[in-house]
Structures are given as structure tokens and as C-alpha cells.
Coordinates of C-alpha atoms and ligand atoms in Angstrom, one line a residue:
X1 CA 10.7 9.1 -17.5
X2 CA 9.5 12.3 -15.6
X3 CA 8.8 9.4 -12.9
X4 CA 12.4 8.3 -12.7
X5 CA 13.6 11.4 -12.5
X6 CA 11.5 12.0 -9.5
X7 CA 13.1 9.2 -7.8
X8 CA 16.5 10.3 -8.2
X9 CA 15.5 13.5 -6.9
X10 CA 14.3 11.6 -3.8
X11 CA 17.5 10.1 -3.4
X12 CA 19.7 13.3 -4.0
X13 CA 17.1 15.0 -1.4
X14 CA 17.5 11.8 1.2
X15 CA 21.6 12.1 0.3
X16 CA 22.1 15.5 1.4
X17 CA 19.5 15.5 4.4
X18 CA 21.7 12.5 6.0
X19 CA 24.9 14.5 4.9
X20 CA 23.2 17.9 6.3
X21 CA 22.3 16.0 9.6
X22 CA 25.6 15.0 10.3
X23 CA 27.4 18.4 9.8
X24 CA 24.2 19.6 12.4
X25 CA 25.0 16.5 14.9
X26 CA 26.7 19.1 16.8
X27 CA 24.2 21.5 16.7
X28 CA 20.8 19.9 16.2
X29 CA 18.5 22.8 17.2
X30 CA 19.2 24.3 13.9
X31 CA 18.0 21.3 12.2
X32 CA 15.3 21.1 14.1
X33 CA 14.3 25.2 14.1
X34 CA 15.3 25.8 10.6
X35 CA 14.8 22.8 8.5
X36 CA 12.6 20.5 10.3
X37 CA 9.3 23.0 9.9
X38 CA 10.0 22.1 5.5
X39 CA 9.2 17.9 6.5
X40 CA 6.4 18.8 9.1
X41 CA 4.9 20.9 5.9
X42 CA 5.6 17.9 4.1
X43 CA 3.6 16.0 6.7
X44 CA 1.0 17.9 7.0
X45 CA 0.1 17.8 3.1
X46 CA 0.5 13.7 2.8
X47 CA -2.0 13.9 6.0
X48 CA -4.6 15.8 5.0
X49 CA -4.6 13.8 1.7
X50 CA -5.4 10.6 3.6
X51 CA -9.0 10.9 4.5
X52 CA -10.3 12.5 1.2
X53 CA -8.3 9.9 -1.0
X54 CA -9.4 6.8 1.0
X55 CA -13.0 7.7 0.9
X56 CA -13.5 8.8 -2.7
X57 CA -11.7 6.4 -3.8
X58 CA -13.1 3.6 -1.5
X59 CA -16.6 4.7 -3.0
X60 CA -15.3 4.2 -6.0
X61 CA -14.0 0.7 -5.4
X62 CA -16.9 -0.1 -4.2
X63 CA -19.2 0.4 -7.4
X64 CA -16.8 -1.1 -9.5
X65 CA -18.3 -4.2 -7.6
X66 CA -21.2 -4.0 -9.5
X67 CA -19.6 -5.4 -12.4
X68 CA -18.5 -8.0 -9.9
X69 CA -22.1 -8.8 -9.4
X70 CA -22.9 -9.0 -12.6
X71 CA -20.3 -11.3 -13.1
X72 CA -21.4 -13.1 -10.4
X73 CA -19.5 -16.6 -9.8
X74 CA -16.3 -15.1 -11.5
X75 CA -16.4 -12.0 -9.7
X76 CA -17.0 -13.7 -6.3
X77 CA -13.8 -16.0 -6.7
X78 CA -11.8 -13.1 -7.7
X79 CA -12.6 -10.8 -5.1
X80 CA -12.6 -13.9 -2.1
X81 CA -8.7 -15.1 -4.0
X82 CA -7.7 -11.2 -3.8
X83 CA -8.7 -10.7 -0.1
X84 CA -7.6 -14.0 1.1
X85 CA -4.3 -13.4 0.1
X86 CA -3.9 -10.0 0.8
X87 CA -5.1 -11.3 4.7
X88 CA -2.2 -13.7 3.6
X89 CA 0.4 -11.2 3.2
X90 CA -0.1 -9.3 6.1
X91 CA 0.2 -11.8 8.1
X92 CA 3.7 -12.9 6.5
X93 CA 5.0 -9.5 7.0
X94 CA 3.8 -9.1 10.3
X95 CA 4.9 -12.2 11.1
X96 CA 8.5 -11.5 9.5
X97 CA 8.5 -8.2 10.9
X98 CA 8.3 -9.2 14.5
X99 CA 10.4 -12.2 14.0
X100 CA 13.5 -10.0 13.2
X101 CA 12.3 -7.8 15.5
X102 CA 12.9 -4.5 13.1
X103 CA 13.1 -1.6 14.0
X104 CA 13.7 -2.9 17.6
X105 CA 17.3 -2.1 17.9
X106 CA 16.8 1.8 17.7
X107 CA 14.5 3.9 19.4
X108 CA 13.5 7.4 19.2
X109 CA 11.4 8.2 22.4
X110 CA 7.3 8.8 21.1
X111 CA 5.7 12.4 21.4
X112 CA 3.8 12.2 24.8
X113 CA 0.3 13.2 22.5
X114 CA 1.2 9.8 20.6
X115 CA 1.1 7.4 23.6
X116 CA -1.0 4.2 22.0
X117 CA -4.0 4.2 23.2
X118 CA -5.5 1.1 24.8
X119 CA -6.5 -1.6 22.1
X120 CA -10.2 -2.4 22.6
X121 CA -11.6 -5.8 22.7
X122 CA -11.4 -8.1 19.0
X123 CA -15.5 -7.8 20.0
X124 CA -15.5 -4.2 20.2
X125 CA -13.4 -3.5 17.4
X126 CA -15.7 -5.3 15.1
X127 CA -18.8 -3.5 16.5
X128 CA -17.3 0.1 16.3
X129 CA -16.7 -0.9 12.5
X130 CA -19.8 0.6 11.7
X131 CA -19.6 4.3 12.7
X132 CA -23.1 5.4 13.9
X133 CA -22.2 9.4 13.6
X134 CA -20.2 8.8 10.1
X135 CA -19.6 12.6 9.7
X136 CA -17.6 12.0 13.6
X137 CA -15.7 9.2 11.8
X138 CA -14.4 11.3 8.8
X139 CA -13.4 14.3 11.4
X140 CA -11.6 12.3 14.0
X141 CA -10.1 10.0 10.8
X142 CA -11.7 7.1 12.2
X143 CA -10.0 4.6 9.6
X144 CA -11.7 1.5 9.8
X145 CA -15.1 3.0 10.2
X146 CA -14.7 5.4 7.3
X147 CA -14.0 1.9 4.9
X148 CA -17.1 1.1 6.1
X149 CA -18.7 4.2 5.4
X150 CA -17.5 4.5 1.8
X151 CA -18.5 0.3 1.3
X152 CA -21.9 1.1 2.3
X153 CA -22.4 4.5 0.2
X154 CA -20.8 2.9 -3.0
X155 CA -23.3 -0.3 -2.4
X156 CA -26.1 2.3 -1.9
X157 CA -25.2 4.1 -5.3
X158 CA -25.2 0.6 -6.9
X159 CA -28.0 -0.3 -5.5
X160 CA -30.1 3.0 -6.9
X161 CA -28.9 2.4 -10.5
X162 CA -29.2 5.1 -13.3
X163 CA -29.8 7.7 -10.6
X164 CA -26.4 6.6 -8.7
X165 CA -24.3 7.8 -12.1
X166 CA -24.3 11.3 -10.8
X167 CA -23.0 10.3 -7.0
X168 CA -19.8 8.1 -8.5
X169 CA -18.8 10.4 -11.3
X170 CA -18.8 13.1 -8.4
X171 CA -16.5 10.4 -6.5
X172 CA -14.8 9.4 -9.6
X173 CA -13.8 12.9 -10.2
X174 CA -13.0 13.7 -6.6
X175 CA -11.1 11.0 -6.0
X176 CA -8.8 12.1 -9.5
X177 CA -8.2 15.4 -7.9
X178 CA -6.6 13.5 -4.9
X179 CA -4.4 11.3 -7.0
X180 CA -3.4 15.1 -8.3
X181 CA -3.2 16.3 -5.5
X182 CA -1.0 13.5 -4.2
X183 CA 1.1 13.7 -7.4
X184 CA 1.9 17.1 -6.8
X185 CA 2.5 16.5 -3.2
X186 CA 5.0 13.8 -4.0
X187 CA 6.8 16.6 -6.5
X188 CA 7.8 18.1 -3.1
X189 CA 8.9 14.8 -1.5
X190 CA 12.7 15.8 -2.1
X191 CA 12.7 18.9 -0.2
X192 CA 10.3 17.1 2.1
X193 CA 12.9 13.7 2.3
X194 CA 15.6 16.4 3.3
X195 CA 13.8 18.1 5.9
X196 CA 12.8 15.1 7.3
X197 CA 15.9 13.4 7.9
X198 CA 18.4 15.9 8.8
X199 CA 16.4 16.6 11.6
X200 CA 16.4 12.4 12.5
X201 CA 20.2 12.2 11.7
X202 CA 21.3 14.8 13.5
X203 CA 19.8 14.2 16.6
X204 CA 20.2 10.7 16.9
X205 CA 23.5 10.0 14.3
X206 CA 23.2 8.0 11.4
X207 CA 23.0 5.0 13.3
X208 CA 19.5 5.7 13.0
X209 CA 20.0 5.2 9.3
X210 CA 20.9 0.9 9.6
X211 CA 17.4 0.0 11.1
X212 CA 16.1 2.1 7.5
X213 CA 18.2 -1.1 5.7
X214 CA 17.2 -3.7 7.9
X215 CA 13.5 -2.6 7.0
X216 CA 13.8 -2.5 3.7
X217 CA 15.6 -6.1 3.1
X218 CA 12.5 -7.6 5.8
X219 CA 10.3 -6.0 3.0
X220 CA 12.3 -7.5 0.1
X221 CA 12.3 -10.4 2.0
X222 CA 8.3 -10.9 2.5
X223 CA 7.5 -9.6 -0.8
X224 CA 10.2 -13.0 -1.8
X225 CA 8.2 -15.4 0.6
X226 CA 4.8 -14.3 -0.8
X227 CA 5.9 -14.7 -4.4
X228 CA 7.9 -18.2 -3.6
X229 CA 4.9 -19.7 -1.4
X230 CA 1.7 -18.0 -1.8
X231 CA 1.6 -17.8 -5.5
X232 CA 4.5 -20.5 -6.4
X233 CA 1.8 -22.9 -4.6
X234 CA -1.7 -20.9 -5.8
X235 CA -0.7 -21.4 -9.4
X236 CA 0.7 -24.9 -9.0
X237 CA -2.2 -26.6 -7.2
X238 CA -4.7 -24.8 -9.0
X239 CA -3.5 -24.4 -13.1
X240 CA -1.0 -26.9 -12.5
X241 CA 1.5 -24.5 -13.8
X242 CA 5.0 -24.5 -12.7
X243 CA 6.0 -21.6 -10.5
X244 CA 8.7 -21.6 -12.9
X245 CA 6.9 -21.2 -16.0
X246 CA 5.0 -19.0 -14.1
X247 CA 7.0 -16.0 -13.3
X248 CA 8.8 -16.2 -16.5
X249 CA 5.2 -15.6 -18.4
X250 CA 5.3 -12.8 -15.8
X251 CA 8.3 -11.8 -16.1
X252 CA 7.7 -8.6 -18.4
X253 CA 4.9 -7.6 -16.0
X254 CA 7.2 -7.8 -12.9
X255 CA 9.7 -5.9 -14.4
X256 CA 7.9 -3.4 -16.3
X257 CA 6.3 -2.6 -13.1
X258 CA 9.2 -2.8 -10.6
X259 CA 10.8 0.2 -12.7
X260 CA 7.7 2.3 -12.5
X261 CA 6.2 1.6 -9.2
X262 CA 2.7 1.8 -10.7
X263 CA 0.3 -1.2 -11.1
X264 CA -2.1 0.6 -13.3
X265 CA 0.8 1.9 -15.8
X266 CA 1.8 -1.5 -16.0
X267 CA -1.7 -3.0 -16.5
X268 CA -1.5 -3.3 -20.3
X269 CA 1.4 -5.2 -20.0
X270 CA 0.4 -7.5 -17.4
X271 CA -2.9 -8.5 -19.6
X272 CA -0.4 -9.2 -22.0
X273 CA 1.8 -11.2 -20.6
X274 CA -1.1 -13.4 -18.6
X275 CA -2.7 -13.5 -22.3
X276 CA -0.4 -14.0 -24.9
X277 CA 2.5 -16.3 -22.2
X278 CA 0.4 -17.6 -19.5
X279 CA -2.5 -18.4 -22.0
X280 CA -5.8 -16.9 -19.7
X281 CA -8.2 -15.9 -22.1
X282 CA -9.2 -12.6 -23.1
X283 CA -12.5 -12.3 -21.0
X284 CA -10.4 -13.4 -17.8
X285 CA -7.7 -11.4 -18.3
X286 CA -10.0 -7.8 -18.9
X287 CA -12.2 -8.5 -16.1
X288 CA -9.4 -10.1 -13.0
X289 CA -6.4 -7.8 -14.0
X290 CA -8.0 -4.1 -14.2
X291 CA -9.8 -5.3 -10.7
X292 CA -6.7 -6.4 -9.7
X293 CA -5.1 -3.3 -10.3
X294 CA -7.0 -1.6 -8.3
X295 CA -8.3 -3.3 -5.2
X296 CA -5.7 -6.2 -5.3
X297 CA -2.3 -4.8 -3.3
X298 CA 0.0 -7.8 -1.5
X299 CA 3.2 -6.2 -1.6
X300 CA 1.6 -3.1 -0.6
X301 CA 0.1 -4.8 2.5
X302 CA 3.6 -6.7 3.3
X303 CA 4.9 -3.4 3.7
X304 CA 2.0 -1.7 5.8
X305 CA 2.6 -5.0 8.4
X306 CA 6.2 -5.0 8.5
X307 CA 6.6 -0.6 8.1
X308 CA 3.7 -0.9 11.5
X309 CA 5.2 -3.0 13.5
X310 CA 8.9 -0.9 12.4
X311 CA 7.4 2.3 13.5
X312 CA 6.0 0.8 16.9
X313 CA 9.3 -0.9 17.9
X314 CA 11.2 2.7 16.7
X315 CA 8.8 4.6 19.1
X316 CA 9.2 2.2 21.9
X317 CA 5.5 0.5 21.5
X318 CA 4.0 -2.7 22.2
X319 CA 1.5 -3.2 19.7
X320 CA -1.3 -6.6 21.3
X321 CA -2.8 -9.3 19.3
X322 CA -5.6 -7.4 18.6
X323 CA -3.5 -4.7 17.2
X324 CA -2.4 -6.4 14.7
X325 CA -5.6 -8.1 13.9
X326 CA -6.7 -4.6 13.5
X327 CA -3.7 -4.0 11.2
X328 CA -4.8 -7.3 8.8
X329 CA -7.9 -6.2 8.9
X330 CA -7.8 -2.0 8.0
X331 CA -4.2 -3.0 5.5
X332 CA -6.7 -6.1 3.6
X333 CA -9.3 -3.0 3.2
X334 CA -6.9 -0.3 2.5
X335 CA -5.5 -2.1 -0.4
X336 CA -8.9 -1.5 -1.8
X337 CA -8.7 1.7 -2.1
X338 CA -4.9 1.8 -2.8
X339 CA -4.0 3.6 -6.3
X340 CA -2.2 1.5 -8.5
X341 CA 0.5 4.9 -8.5
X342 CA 4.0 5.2 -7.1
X343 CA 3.3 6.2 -3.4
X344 CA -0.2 5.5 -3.0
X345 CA 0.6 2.9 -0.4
X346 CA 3.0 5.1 1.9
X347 CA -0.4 7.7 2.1
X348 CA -2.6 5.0 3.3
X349 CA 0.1 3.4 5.4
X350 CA -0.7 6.4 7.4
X351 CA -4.2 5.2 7.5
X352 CA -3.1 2.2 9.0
X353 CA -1.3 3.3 11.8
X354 CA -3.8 5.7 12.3
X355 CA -6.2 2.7 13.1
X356 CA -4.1 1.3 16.2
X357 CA -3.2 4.8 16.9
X358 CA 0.9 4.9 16.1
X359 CA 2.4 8.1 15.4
X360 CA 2.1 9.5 12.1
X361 CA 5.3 10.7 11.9
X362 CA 6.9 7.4 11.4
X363 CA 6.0 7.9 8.4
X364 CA 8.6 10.2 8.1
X365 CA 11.1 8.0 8.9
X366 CA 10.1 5.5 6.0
X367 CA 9.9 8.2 3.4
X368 CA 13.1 8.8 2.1
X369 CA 13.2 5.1 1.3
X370 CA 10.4 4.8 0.4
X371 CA 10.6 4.2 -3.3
X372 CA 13.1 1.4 -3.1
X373 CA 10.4 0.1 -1.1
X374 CA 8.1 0.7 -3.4
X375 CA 9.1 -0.8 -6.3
X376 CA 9.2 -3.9 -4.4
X377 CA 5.7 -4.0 -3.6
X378 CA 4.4 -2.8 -7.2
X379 CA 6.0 -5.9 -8.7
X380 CA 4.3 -8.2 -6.1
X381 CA 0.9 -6.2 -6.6
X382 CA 1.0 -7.0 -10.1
X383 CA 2.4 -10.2 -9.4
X384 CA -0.5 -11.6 -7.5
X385 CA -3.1 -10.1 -10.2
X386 CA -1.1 -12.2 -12.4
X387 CA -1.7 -15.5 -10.5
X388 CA -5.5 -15.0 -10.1
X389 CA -5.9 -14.0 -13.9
X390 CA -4.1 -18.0 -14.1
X391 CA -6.1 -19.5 -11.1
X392 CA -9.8 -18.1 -12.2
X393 CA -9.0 -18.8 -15.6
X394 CA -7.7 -22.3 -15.1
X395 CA -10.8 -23.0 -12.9
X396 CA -13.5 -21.9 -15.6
X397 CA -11.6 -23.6 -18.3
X398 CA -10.4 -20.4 -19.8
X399 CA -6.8 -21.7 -19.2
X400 CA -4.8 -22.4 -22.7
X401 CA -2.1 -24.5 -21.4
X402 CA -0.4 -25.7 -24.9
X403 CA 0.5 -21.9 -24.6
X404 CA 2.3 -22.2 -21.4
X405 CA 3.6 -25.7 -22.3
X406 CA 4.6 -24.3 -25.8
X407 CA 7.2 -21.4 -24.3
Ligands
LIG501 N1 2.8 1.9 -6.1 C1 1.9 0.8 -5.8 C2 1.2 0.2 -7.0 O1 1.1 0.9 -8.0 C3 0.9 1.2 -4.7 C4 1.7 1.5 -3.5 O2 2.2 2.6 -3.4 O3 1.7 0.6 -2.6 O4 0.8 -0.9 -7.0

């Protein structure tokens, strides 16, 4: 309940910043001397949350593949299913996003330090993957070569056994006091959403405030297409289920976690629904869904495609090909080591502009809507752990269809 009361605090906070910013429209130096310091504090915290969280809690993703290798075959379907269509999603919100061009009918000229840098070669970009100074990586934020960092420590502590124990409860732990951390950041988000977008409104009018709408019904939007024809299809082709039947066995999961904008809260529910409406069987259901929880983030990734290519058209930016391959790519990772919390996503949608170097601040910009948005994504997250749970059980012959048939 704490949560919800959170959010409306957001949106008071996000009410009276647009309200403050247009009493300042006259004057916006005062917004921008006086108020606009609170949301660059803001800023700064969510920022220098980024590289800590990602790696600690990429290290940790990373060893919990060791019960994927154990479970070998299963583990290998579920982890290819969850990448593929988190590659999937990406694309359709990219896609979507420059499609209806959002974001393109406003601009806000880009800070001259923020200028994009020049995208290197697809070739290049895969070979500077692996960092060969890692400590350089973590200073300079080096997204994609810090995944890569993390991937290859949290194989090595697999890889050492017993000994390793010591190196992920270390991560474990630090990676805990980041989702603190984070959770007492986001306490601040109010006074943060305020100072963010007075500032914005009053120097530009709350015209600037429509492209904010437009972004969030091209979210709703992609989040709809992924559920209608990436799963829809998934579940029928594979479990010859009915997308129908489907989401209504889901439905409890989807809503429980739509209201609470947190995958892991809602992971007792989702196992079950899959269980006890969907009929996966209980070894399925333990092993896909608390994996799914916490490396498996569509409607998370929708959003990081659609809220990058939004902040680039804001700022005025052309963003190449390889650009956004480079934003598939670091958004399919990220969602590894995306907590199944409300917000986790907006932190390491930082990280993914980061990666084609787009200003930071945009964030800024997205964060006073940011839980409409998401509570979107949650309920696709959890959606798409759903339809795995079906497809890998259906294709092991874990799949009790009289149950499905039987609702
Ligand atoms: N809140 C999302 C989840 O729990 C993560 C995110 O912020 O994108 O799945």
C-alpha cells in the first residue's frame, strides 16, 4: 500500500511542477536557479546508482545460470525463448517508436557536452564488447562492456564452485544495498518529479507536456502488439492454447502486477496462475517463472526502444542503424540485470542511452510519467514469463491441458 501511496505522491509532485512551471513561464530563471538544482540532485543519485546496480546485480544473474546448467536442456530453452523475445520487443518498440516518429514533434536543443558521438562500426561494436582494461570500463560507465564484465566474473565464480559462495553472497548482498538504495532514492522521486519539470514547463510551455502522452500511448501500444502477436502466437503454435484462454489463466498475474509494478512481488501469483489455470506443472513453473522474474523483461525493453529513440528525437538526434542495434543489443542484456521492482527499468534506461551516448537527462523528462509507464511494462514482464512457463512446459510434456480445457 506504502507503494501506491508513492505513486500518488509522484503524481501530486508531477501536478504541481507543471502548475509551478507555468506560473514561472514568465520568469524561467527562477525555475531554473531555484528549483531546478532539487531534479539535477535527483539526477545525480538515480546516476550514480546505475553502475553499481547493473554490475552486482548482473553478477548475480549470472550465477543463477548455474542452475540453468544443471538444468541443462530446460534451462537452455528457457533462457534462448527469454532472449529471443526480449530481442523481439525491442525491435517492436523501436520499430513503433520511429514509425510515429515520437517525440519528433518537440525539441529541446541538446547540452553541447551531449552531442552523440559517432556510432562505431557493427564490427567494432562487437569487438569493444570485451573491455580489455575492465576497471576503465566501470569508470567511464562503459555499458555494454561492463555486462560483459559482470557475465564473465559470475561464470568464473560458477566455474570455481564451493570457493565462489563467498564472491556472490558479497554480490548478493551488494547488489540488495542498491535496490535500497534505489528504494530510498525513489522516496525522493516527488520532490525530484517537481523539480524536474517546472524547470522543462516553464521554459518551453506545457506544450512540451503532449509529446509525454504520445510516449506513453506508443508504450501502451507495443506492450499491446507484443502481448497480441508475440505471445498470442508463442502459446498457440507451441501448447496449442488459445491466446484467449491464455491471458484469462493470466489474468490474475497481469493484474496483480500491473497495480504493483513489480515482477518479483507478483511472482507467487504468477506461479499460481500458470499452475493451478494454465496447468504447467510444478517443476516448470518453480524453475521458468522465478528466472523469469529476474532476467526475463519485454515490456521493460519496449519501453527502453521506444523512451531512446523519444529522447533522441527530443534532443534533436539522429540515432544510425547501428545505434539501435546497439540499443537491442545493451536493452536484451539490461533486462538481465533488471529488478523485478517498480523503477528498476527507468535506472537502467539510463544505461541504455548511456551505450549510444544520449543525454542522460532525458531521463528526466520520462520520470514524472514514469509509473504509468511502468505498470505497463510490469504486466508484460510477467506476461511473457507466463507464456514460457506454458511453451517449455508444453514441449517437455509438463503441459496439463484438461486443466486449461476444463476453465
Ligand atoms: N518494474 C518492472 C518489473 O518489476 C521493472 C522495470 O522497472 O522495468 O518488472
Amino acid at each position: 500500500m506504502k507503494k501506491m501511496q508513492l505513486t500518488t505522491k509522484i503524481f501530486i509532485g508531477l501536478a504541481l511542477g507543471i502548475l509551478a512551471g507555468i506560473i514561472f513561464q514568465s520568469n524561467p530563471e527562477i525555475a531554473n536557479s531555484y528549483i531546478k538544482p532539487f531534479g539535477t540532485l535527483f539526477l545525480n543519485l538515480i546516476k550514480l546508482s546505475i553502475v553499481p546496480l547493473v554490475f552486482s546485480s548482473l553478477v548475480v544473474g549470472a550465477c543463477s545460470m548455474d542452475d540453468v546448467r544443471k538444468l541443462g536442456r530446460i534451462g537452455g530453452k528457457t533462457v534462448a525463448f527469454y532472449m529471443l523475445t526480449t530481442a523481439f520487443a525491442v525491435t517492436i518498440g523501436l520499430i513503433l517508436a520511429n514509425i510515429s516518429n515520437v517525440g519528433g514533434d518537440f525539441s529541446i536543443p541538446a547540452d553541447l557536452e551531449f552531442e552523440i558521438t559517432a556510432a562505431p562500426s557493427v564490427i567494432e561494436t562487437l569487438l569493444n564488447i570485451i573491455p580489455s582494461n575492465p576497471l576503465k570500463a566501470l569508470v567511464e560507465g562503459k555499458m555494454l562492456q561492463i555486462i560483459a564484465f559482470a557475465l564473465i566474473i559470475g561464470a568464473g565464480i560458477i566455474g570455481i564452485g564451493e570457493k565462489g559462495k563467498v564472491l556472490f553472497n558479497f554480490f548478493d548482498a551488494f547488489a540488495e544495498v542498491m535496490y535500497k538504495i534505489i528504494g530510498k532514492i525513489m522516496e525522493f522521486a516527488p520532490i525530484g518529479v517537481f523539480a524536474l519539470i517546472t524547470p522543462v514547463v516553464a521554459e518551453n510551455g506545457p506544450a512540451v507536456l503532449l509529446p509525454l502522452l504520445k510516449l506513453i500511448i506508443a508504450v501502451y501500444i507495443g506492450c499491446a502488439l507484443h502481448a497480441l502477436l508475440t505471445y498470442s502466437s508463442l502459446v498457440s503454435i507451441f501448447a496449442k492454447i488459445s491466446p484467449l484462454k491464455f491471458f484469462k489463466g493470466a489474468a490474475p498475474a497481469m493484474m496483480f502486477s500491473y497495480s504493483t509494478a513489480s515482477s518479483s512481488g507478483t511472482l507467487p501469483i504468477t506461479m499460481k496462475s500458470v499452475e493451478e489455470n494454465l496447468g504447467v506443472s510444478k517443476s516448470i513453473s518453480s524453475f521458468v517463472l522465478p528466472l523469469g522474474a529476474t532476467i526475463n523483461m519485454d515490456g521493460t525493453a519496449i519501453y527502453q526502444g521506444i523512451c531512446a529513440i523519444f529522447i533522441a528525437n527530443i534532443y534533436g538526434l539522429d540515432l544510425s542503424i547501428s545505434a539501435q542495434l546497439t540499443i537491442i543489443l545493451t536493452a536484451t542484456l539490461a533486462s538481465i540485470g533488471t529488478a523485478g521492482v517498480p523503477g528498476a527499468g527507468m535506472i537502467m534506461l539510463g544505461m541504455v542511452l548511456q551505450s549510444v551516448g544520449l543525454p542522460i537527462e532525458g531521463v528526466a523528462l520520462i520520470a514524472g510519467v514514469d509509473r504509468i509507464l511502468d505498470m505497463m511494462r510490469t504486466m508484460i514482464n510477467v506476461t511473457g514469463d507466463a507464456a514460457c512457463s506454458v511453451v517449455i512446459a508444453s514441449s517437455e510434456g509438463e503441459l496439463n491441458k484438461e486443466v486449461v480445457t476444463s476453465k
